[in-house]
Coordinates of C-alpha atoms in Angstrom, one line a residue:
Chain A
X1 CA 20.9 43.0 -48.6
X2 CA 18.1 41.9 -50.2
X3 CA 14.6 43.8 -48.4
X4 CA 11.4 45.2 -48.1
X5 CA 11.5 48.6 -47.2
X6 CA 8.2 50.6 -45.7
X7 CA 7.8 54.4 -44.7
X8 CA 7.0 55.7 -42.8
X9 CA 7.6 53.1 -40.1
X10 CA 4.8 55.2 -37.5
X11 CA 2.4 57.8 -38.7
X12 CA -0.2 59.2 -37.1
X13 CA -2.3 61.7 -38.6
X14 CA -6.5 63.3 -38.6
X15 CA -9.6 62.5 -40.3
X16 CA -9.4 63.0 -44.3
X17 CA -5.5 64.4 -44.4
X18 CA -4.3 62.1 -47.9
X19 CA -1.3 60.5 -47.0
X20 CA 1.0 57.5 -48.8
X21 CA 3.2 54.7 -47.5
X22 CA 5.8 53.7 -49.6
X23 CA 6.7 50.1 -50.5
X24 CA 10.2 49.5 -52.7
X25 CA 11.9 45.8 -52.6
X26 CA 15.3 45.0 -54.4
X27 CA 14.6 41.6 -55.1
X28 CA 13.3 42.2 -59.0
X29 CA 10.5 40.7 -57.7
X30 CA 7.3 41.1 -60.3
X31 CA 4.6 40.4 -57.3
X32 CA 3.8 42.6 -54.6
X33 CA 0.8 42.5 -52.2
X34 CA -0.7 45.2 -49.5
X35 CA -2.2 43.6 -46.2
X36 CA -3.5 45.3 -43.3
X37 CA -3.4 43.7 -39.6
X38 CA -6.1 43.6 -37.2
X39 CA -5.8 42.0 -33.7
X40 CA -8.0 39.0 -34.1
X41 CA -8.6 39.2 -37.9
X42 CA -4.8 38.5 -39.0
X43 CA -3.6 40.2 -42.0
X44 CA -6.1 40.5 -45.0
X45 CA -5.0 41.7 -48.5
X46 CA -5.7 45.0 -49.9
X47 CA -4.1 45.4 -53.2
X48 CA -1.7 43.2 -55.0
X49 CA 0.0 43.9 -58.0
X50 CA 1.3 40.9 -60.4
X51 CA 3.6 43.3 -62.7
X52 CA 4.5 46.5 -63.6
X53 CA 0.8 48.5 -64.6
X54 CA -0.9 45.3 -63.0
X55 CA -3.1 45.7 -60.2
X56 CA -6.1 44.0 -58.8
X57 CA -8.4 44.2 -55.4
X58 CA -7.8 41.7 -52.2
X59 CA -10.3 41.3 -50.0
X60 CA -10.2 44.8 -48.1
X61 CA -10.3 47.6 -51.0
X62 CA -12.6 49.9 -49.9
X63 CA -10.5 53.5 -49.0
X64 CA -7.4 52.6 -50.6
X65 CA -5.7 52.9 -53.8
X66 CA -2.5 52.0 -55.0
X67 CA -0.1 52.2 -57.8
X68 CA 2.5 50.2 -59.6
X69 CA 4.1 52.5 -62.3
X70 CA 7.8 50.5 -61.2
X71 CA 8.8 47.2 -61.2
X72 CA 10.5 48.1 -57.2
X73 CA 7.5 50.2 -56.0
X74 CA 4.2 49.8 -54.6
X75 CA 2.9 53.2 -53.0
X76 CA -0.8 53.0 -50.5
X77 CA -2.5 55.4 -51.2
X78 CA -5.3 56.7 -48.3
X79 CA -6.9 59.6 -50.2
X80 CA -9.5 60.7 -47.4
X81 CA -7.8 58.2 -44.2
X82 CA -10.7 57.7 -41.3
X83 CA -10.5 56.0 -38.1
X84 CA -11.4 52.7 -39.2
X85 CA -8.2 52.2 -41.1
X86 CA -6.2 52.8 -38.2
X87 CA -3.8 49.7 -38.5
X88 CA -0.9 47.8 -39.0
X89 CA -0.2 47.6 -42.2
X90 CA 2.7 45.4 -44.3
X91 CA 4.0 45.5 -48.1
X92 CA 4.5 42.0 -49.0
X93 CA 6.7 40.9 -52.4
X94 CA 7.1 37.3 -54.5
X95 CA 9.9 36.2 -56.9
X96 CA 7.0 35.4 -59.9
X97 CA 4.2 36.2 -61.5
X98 CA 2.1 34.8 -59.2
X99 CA 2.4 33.0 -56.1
X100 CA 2.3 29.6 -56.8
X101 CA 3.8 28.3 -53.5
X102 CA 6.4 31.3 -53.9
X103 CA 7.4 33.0 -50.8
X104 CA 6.8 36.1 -49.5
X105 CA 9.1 38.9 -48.4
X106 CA 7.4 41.0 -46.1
X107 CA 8.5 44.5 -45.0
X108 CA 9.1 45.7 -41.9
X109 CA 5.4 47.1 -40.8
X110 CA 3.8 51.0 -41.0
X111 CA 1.5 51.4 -38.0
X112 CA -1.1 53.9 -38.9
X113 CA -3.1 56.0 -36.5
X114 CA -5.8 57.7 -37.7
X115 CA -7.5 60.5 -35.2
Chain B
X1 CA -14.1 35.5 -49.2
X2 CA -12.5 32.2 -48.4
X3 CA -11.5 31.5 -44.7
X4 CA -9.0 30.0 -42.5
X5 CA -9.9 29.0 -39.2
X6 CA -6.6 28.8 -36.6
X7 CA -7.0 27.0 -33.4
X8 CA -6.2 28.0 -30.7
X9 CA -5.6 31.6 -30.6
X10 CA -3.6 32.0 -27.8
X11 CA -1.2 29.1 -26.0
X12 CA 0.8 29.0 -23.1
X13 CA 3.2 26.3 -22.3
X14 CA 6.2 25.2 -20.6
X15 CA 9.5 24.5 -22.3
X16 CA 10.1 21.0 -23.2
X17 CA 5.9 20.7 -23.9
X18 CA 4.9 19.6 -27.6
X19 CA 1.8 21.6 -29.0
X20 CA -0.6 21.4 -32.2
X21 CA -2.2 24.4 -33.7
X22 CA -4.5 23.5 -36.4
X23 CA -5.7 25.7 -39.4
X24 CA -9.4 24.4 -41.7
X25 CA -11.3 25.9 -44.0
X26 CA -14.0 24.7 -46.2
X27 CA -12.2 25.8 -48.8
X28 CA -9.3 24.1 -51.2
X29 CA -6.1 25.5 -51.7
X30 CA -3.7 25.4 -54.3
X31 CA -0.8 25.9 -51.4
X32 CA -0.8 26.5 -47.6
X33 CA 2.0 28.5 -46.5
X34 CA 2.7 28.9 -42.1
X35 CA 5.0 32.0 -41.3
X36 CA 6.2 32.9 -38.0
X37 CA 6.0 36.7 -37.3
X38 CA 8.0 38.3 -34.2
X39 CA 6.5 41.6 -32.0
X40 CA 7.3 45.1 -34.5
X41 CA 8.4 42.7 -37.7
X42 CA 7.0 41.4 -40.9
X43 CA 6.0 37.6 -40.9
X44 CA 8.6 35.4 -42.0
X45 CA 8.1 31.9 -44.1
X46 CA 8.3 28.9 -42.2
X47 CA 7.3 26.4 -45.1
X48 CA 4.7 25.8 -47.8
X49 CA 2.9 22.5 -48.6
X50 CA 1.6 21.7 -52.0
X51 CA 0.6 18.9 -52.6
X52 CA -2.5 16.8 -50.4
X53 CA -1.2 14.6 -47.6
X54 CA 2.4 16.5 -47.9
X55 CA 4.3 16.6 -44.7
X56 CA 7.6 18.8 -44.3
X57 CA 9.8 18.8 -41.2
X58 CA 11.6 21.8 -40.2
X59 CA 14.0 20.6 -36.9
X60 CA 11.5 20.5 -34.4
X61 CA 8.4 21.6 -36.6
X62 CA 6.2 19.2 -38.5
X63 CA 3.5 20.9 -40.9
X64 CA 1.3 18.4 -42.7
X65 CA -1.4 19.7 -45.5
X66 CA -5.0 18.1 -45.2
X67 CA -5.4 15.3 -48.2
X68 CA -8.3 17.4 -49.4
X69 CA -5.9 20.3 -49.3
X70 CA -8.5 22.1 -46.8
X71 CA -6.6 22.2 -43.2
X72 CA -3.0 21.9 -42.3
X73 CA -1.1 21.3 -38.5
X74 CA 1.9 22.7 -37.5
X75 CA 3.2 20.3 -34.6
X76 CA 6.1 21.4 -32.7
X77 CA 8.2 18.9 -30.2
X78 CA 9.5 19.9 -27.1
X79 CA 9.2 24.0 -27.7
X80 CA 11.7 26.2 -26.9
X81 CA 11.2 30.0 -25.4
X82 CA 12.6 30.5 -29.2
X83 CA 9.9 29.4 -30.5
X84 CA 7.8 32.3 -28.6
X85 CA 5.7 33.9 -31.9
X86 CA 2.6 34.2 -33.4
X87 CA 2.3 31.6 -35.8
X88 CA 0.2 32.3 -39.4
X89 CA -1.3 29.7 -41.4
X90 CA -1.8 30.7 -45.1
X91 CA -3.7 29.5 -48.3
X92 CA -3.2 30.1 -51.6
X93 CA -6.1 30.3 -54.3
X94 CA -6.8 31.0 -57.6
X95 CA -5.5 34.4 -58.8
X96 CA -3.2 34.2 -56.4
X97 CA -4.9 35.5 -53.3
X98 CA -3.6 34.9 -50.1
X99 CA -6.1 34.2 -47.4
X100 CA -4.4 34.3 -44.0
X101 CA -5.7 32.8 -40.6
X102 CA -6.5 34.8 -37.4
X103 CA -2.9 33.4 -36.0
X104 CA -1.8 31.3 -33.0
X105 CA -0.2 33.5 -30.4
X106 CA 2.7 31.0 -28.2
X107 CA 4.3 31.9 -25.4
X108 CA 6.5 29.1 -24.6
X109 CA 8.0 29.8 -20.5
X110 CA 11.4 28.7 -19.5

């Protein structure tokens, strides 16, 4: 079955304890994108990745990091997590380069607490 | 940062009702894609328009993209309890950034 997979689905954790959520599709798919969502500010981007050693900002950076050393794998890196990054957060893929109109497979979801 | 402006935020109507939610920005985009996203799951495509003045039909859903290529409407006729969601508008620029709106949250009653 072609997917998205996310884990952990839940996590809640303290104040400056590194963790990673793991992103892997099965699609071949050369795109993939982090958002974050926010009640009342939708999903805004974090990271995307347009192939393999390819990575670039979105529009919410700051606190994150994220690598891309497999075509199937997108890891999130939160090296020092605080409270404000308590979210819901979703690991997006695309069957090209770019988007251009493409669709998006989204995963499942990791909600993140942050204490 | 480019934005996308969705209107309205929340909507409650009956079953049988027909609805517009609306999503501008000042901005162009290449593409404007809706997805519908269900509670503890990923959104889910809908459609994507491309080119200005471009209207798609999906059953009971029209989308039409702005001839500028700077707003878009999803129209749905006589809604379903199925069609219960939060609704995302979309757009696609340059670099391929996605820019998404704040959502439309429908609650359509029986």
């Amino acid at each position: 079955e072609a997917q998205v997979t996310q884990n952990p689905r839940y996590l809640i954790t303290v104040t400056g304890k590194k963790l990673t959520v793991t992103c892997s599709q099965n699609m071949n798919h050369e795109y993939m994108s982090w958002y974050r969502q926010d009640p009342g500010l939708g999903l805004r981007q974090i990271y995307y990745s347009m192939n393999v050693e390819v990575t670039d900002k979105g529009d919410v950076p700051e606190g994150y990091k994220v690598s891309r050393k497999e075509k199937r794998n997108f890891p999130l890196i939160l090296e020092s997590p605080s409270p404000n990054q308590t979210s819901l957060y979703f690991c997006a893929s695309s069957n090209d380069k770019g988007l251009a109109g493409n669709e998006q497979f989204f995963g499942p979801g990791t909600r993140l607490t942050v204490l | 940062t480019q934005l996308l402006e969705q209107s309205p935020q929340f909507l409650s109507i009956q079953e049988g009702e027909n609805l517009t939610v609306y999503c501008n920005s000042s901005s162009v985009f290449s593409s404007l894609q809706w997805y519908r996203q269900e509670p503890g799951e990923g959104p889910v495509l809908l459609v994507t328009v491309v080119t200005g003045g471009e209207v798609k039909k999906l059953k009971r859903l029209t989308f039409q993209f702005g001839d500028a290529r700077k707003d878009s409407s999803l129209h749905i006729t006589a809604a379903q309890p199925g069609d219960t969601g939060l609704y995302l508008c979309a757009g696609e620029s340059s670099g391929s950034r996605l820019t998404f709106g704040e959502g439309t949250q429908l609650t359509v009653n029986p």
